[in-house]
Short mmCIF file of C-alpha atoms in Angstrom, two decimals:
data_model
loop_
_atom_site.label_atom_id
_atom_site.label_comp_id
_atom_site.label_asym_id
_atom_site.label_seq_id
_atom_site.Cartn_x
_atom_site.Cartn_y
_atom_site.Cartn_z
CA UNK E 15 119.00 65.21 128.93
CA UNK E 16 121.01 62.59 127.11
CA UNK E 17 123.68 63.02 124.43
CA UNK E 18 122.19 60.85 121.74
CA UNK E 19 119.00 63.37 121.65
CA UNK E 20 121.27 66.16 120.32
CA UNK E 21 123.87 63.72 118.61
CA UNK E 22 121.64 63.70 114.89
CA UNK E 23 121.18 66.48 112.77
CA UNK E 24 118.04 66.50 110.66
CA UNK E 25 118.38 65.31 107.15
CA UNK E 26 118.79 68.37 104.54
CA UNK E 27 115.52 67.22 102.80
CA UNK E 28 113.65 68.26 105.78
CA UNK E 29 114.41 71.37 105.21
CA UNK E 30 113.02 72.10 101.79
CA UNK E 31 111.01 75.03 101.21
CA UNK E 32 112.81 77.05 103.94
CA UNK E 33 114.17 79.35 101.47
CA UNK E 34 111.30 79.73 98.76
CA UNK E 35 109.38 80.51 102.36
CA UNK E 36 112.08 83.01 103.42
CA UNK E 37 112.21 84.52 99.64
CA UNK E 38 108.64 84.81 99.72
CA UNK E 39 108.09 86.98 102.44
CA UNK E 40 110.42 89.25 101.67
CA UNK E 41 113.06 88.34 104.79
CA UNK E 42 116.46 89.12 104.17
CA UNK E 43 118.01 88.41 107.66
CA UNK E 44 117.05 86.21 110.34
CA UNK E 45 118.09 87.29 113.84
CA UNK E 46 117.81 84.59 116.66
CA UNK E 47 117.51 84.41 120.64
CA UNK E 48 120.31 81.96 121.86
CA UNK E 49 118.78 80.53 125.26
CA UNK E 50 115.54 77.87 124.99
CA UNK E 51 115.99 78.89 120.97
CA UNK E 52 118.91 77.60 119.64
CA UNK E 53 120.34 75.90 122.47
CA UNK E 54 118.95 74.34 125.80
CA UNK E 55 121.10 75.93 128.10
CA UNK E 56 118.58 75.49 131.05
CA UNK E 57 120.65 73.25 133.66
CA UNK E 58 123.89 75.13 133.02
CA UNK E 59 121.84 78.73 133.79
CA UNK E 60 120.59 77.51 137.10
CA UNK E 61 124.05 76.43 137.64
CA UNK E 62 125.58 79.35 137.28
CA UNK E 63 122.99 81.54 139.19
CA UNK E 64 123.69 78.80 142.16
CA UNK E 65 127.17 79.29 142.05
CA UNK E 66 126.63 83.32 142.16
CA UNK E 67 124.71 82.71 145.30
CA UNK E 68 126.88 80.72 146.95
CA UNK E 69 129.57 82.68 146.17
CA UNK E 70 128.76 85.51 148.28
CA UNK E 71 127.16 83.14 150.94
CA UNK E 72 123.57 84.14 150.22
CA UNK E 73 122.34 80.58 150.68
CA UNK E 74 122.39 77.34 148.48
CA UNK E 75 120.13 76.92 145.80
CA UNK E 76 118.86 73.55 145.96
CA UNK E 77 119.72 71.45 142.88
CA UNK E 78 116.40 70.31 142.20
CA UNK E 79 115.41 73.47 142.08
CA UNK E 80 113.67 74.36 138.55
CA UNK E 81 112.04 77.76 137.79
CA UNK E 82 108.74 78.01 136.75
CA UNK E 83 110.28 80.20 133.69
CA UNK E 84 114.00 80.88 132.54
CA UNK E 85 113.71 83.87 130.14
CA UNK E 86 113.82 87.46 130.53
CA UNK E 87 116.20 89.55 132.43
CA UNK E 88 118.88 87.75 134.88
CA UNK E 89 117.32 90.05 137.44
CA UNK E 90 114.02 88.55 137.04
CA UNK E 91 115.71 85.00 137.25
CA UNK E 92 117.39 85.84 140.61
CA UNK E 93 114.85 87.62 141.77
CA UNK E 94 112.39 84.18 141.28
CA UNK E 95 115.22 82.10 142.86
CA UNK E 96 115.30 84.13 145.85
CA UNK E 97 111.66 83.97 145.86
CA UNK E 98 111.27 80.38 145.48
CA UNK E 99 113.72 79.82 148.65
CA UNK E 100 111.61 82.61 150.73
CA UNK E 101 114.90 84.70 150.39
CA UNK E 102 114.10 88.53 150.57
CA UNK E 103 115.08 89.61 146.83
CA UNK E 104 118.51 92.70 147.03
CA UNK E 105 117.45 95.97 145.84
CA UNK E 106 120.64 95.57 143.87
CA UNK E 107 121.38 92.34 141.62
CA UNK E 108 124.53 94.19 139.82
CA UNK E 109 127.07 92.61 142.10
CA UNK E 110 125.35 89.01 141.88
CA UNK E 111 124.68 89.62 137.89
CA UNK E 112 128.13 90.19 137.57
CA UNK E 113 129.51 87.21 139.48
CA UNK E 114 127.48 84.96 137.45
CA UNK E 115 128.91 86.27 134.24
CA UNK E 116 132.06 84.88 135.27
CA UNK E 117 130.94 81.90 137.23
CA UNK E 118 129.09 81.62 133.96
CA UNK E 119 131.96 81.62 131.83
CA UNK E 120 134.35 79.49 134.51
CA UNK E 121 131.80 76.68 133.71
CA UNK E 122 132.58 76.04 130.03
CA UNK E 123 128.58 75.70 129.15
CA UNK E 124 129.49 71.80 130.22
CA UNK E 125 125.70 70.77 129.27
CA UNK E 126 124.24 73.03 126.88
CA UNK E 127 123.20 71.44 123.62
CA UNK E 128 122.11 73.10 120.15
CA UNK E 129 118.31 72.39 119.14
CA UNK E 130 118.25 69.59 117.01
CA UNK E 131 117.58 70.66 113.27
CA UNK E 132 119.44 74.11 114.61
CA UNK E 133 122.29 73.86 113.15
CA UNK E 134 121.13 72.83 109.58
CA UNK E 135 118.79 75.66 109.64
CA UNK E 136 121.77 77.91 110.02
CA UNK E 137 123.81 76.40 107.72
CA UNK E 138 120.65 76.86 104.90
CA UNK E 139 120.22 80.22 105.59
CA UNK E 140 124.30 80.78 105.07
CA UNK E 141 123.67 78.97 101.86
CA UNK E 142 121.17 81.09 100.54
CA UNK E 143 122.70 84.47 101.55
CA UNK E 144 120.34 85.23 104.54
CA UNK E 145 122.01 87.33 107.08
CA UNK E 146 121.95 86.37 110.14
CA UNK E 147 122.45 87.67 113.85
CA UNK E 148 121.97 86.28 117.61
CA UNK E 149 120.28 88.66 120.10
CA UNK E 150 120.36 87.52 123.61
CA UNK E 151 119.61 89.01 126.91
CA UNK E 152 123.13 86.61 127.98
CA UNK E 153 126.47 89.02 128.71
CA UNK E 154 127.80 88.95 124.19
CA UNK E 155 130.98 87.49 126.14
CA UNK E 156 129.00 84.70 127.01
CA UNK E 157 127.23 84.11 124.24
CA UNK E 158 129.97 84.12 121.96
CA UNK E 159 131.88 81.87 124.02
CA UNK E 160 128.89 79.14 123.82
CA UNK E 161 128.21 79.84 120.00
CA UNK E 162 131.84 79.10 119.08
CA UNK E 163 131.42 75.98 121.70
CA UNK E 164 128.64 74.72 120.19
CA UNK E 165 130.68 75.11 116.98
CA UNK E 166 127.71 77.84 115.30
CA UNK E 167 129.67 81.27 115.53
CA UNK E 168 130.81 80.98 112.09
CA UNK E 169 127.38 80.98 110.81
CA UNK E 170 126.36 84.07 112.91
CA UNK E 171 127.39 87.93 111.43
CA UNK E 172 126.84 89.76 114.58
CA UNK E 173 126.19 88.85 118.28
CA UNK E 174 124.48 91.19 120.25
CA UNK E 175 124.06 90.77 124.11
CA UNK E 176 122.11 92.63 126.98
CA UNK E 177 125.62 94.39 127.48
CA UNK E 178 126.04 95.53 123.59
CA UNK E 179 123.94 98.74 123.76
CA UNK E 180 123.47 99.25 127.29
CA UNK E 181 120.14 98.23 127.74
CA UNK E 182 117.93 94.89 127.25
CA UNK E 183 115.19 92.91 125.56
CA UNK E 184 112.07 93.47 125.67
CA UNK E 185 113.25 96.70 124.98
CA UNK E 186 113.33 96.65 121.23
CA UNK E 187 116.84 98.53 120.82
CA UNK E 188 118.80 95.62 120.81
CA UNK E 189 117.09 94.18 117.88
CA UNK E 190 116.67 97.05 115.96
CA UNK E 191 120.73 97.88 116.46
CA UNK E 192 121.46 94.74 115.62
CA UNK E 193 119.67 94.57 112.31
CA UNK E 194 121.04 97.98 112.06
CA UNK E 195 124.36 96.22 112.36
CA UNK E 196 123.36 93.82 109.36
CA UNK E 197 122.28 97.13 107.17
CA UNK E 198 118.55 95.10 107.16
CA UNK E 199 115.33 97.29 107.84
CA UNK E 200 112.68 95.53 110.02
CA UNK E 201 110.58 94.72 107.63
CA UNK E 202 112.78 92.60 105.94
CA UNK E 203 113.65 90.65 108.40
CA UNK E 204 112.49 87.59 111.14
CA UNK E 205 113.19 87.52 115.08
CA UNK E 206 113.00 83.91 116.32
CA UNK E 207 112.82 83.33 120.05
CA UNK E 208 110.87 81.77 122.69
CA UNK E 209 109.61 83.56 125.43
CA UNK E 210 106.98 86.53 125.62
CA UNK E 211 110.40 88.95 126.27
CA UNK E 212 111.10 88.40 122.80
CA UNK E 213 107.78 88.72 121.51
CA UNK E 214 107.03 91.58 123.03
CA UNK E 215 110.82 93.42 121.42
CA UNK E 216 109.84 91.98 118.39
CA UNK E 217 106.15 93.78 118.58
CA UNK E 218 107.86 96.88 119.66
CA UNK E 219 110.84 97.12 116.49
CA UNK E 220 107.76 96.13 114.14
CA UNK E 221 109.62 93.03 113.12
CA UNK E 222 108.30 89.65 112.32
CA UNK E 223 108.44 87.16 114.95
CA UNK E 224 108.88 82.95 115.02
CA UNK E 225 108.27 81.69 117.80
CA UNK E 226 109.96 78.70 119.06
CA UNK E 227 107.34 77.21 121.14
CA UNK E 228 110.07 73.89 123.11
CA UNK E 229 111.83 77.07 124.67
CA UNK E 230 111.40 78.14 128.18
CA UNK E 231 108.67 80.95 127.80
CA UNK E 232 105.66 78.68 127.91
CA UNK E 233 102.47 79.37 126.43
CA UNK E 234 102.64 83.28 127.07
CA UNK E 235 103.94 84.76 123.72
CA UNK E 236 100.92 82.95 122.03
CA UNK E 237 99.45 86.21 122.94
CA UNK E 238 101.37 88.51 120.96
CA UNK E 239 101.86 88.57 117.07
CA UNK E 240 103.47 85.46 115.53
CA UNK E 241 104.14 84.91 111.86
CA UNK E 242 104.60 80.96 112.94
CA UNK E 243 104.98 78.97 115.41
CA UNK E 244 107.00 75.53 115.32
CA UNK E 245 108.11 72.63 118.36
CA UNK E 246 110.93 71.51 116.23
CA UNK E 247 114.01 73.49 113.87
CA UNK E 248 113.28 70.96 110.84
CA UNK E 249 109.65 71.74 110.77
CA UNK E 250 110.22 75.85 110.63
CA UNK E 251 110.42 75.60 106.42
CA UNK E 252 106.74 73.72 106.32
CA UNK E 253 105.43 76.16 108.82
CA UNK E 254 106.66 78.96 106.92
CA UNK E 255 105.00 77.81 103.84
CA UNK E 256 101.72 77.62 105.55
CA UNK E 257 101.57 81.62 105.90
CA UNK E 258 101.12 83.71 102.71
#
């Protein structure tokens, strides 16, 4: 990962037809995933999660260790760290979930990076009166932290985290609270996220879903219900347009 990838923004003309898209089918607030959606927060994750470990002296998580997938629960990404270093998995996670929310936080986020195009996209939607909302399975603490770090909270109403309403994606409760939060009905609005987690909450609130396919959830949500699918934020407006 290199600074200059994430240095340019995408040029505003790229971007055209985003909002006669938006206005056309009927979506009045866009909520999005944060992690492999708006930002690649991958390395500073697995960072955290090693620090957790090692913490509590459970082992050391070697650092070229990458999962196969980083999206879902935090259980299910300890549980596949333990399993990729033949570790037997704890019947209870809480105590390590917690230490990496502030191991986490101690970090600072020192390598995460927004999407390129990401940022315009949110800034278009502000623009043109679209609501819009983060829903993460990440502790809201966290989440805010990096949004206003990666200098996006401003363009974000409400930030809703697997800690908000006591229970997480793929449950659909999180999503439908948070639209709830925006005073938006699901069919008015769009979910944007990358792995089959969100797909699936998406399916299960009855709300449109984008599917941001350079995340971490690899080719798995393909099997669920998509309204589009794009590889990069500047393309979402033309893909958009290409669904009646």
């Amino acid at each position: 990962m290199t600074e200059t990838l994430y240095a340019a923004d995408v040029i505003p003309s790229a971007l055209e037809g985003l909002g006669t898209a938006l206005a056309r089918h009927e979506v009045s607030a866009v909520v999005f995933d944060l992690d492999g959606t708006l930002a690649d927060s991958a390395a500073d994750l697995i960072e955290g999660v090693r620090r957790s470990f090692r913490h509590y002296n459970l082992g050391e998580i070697p650092s070229t260790y990458l999962p196969a997938a980083l999206n879902g629960t935090m259980d299910g990404v300890m549980a596949d760290a333990c399993k990729a270093q033949g570790w037997p998995v704890p019947e209870d996670l809480s105590v390590l979930k917690a230490r990496f929310v502030e191991e986490y936080a101690e970090m600072a986020y020192p390598t995460t990076r927004l999407y390129p195009g990401a940022e315009a996209v949110l800034r278009l939607l502000r623009d043109a009166g679209i609501r819009t909302a983060v829903c993460t399975n990440s502790h809201a603490r966290n989440a805010t932290e990096l949004l206003n770090k990666l200098g996006i909270l401003s363009y974000v109403e409400f930030v809703c985290g697997a800690d908000t309403f006591g229970i997480q994606k793929p449950s659909p409760v999180p999503l439908l609270n948070t639209l709830a939060e925006l005073g938006v009905p699901e069919n008015q609005a769009l979910y944007v996220g990358d792995s089959v987690v969100d797909a699936l909450c998406a399916k299960e609130a009855n709300v449109r879903f984008a599917w941001h396919e350079a995340g971490y959830g690899g080719d798995e949500p393909s099997t669920y219900p998509h309204l589009l699918k794009f590889q990069d934020w500047h393309l979402i407006g033309a893909e958009l347009s290409l669904h009646p």
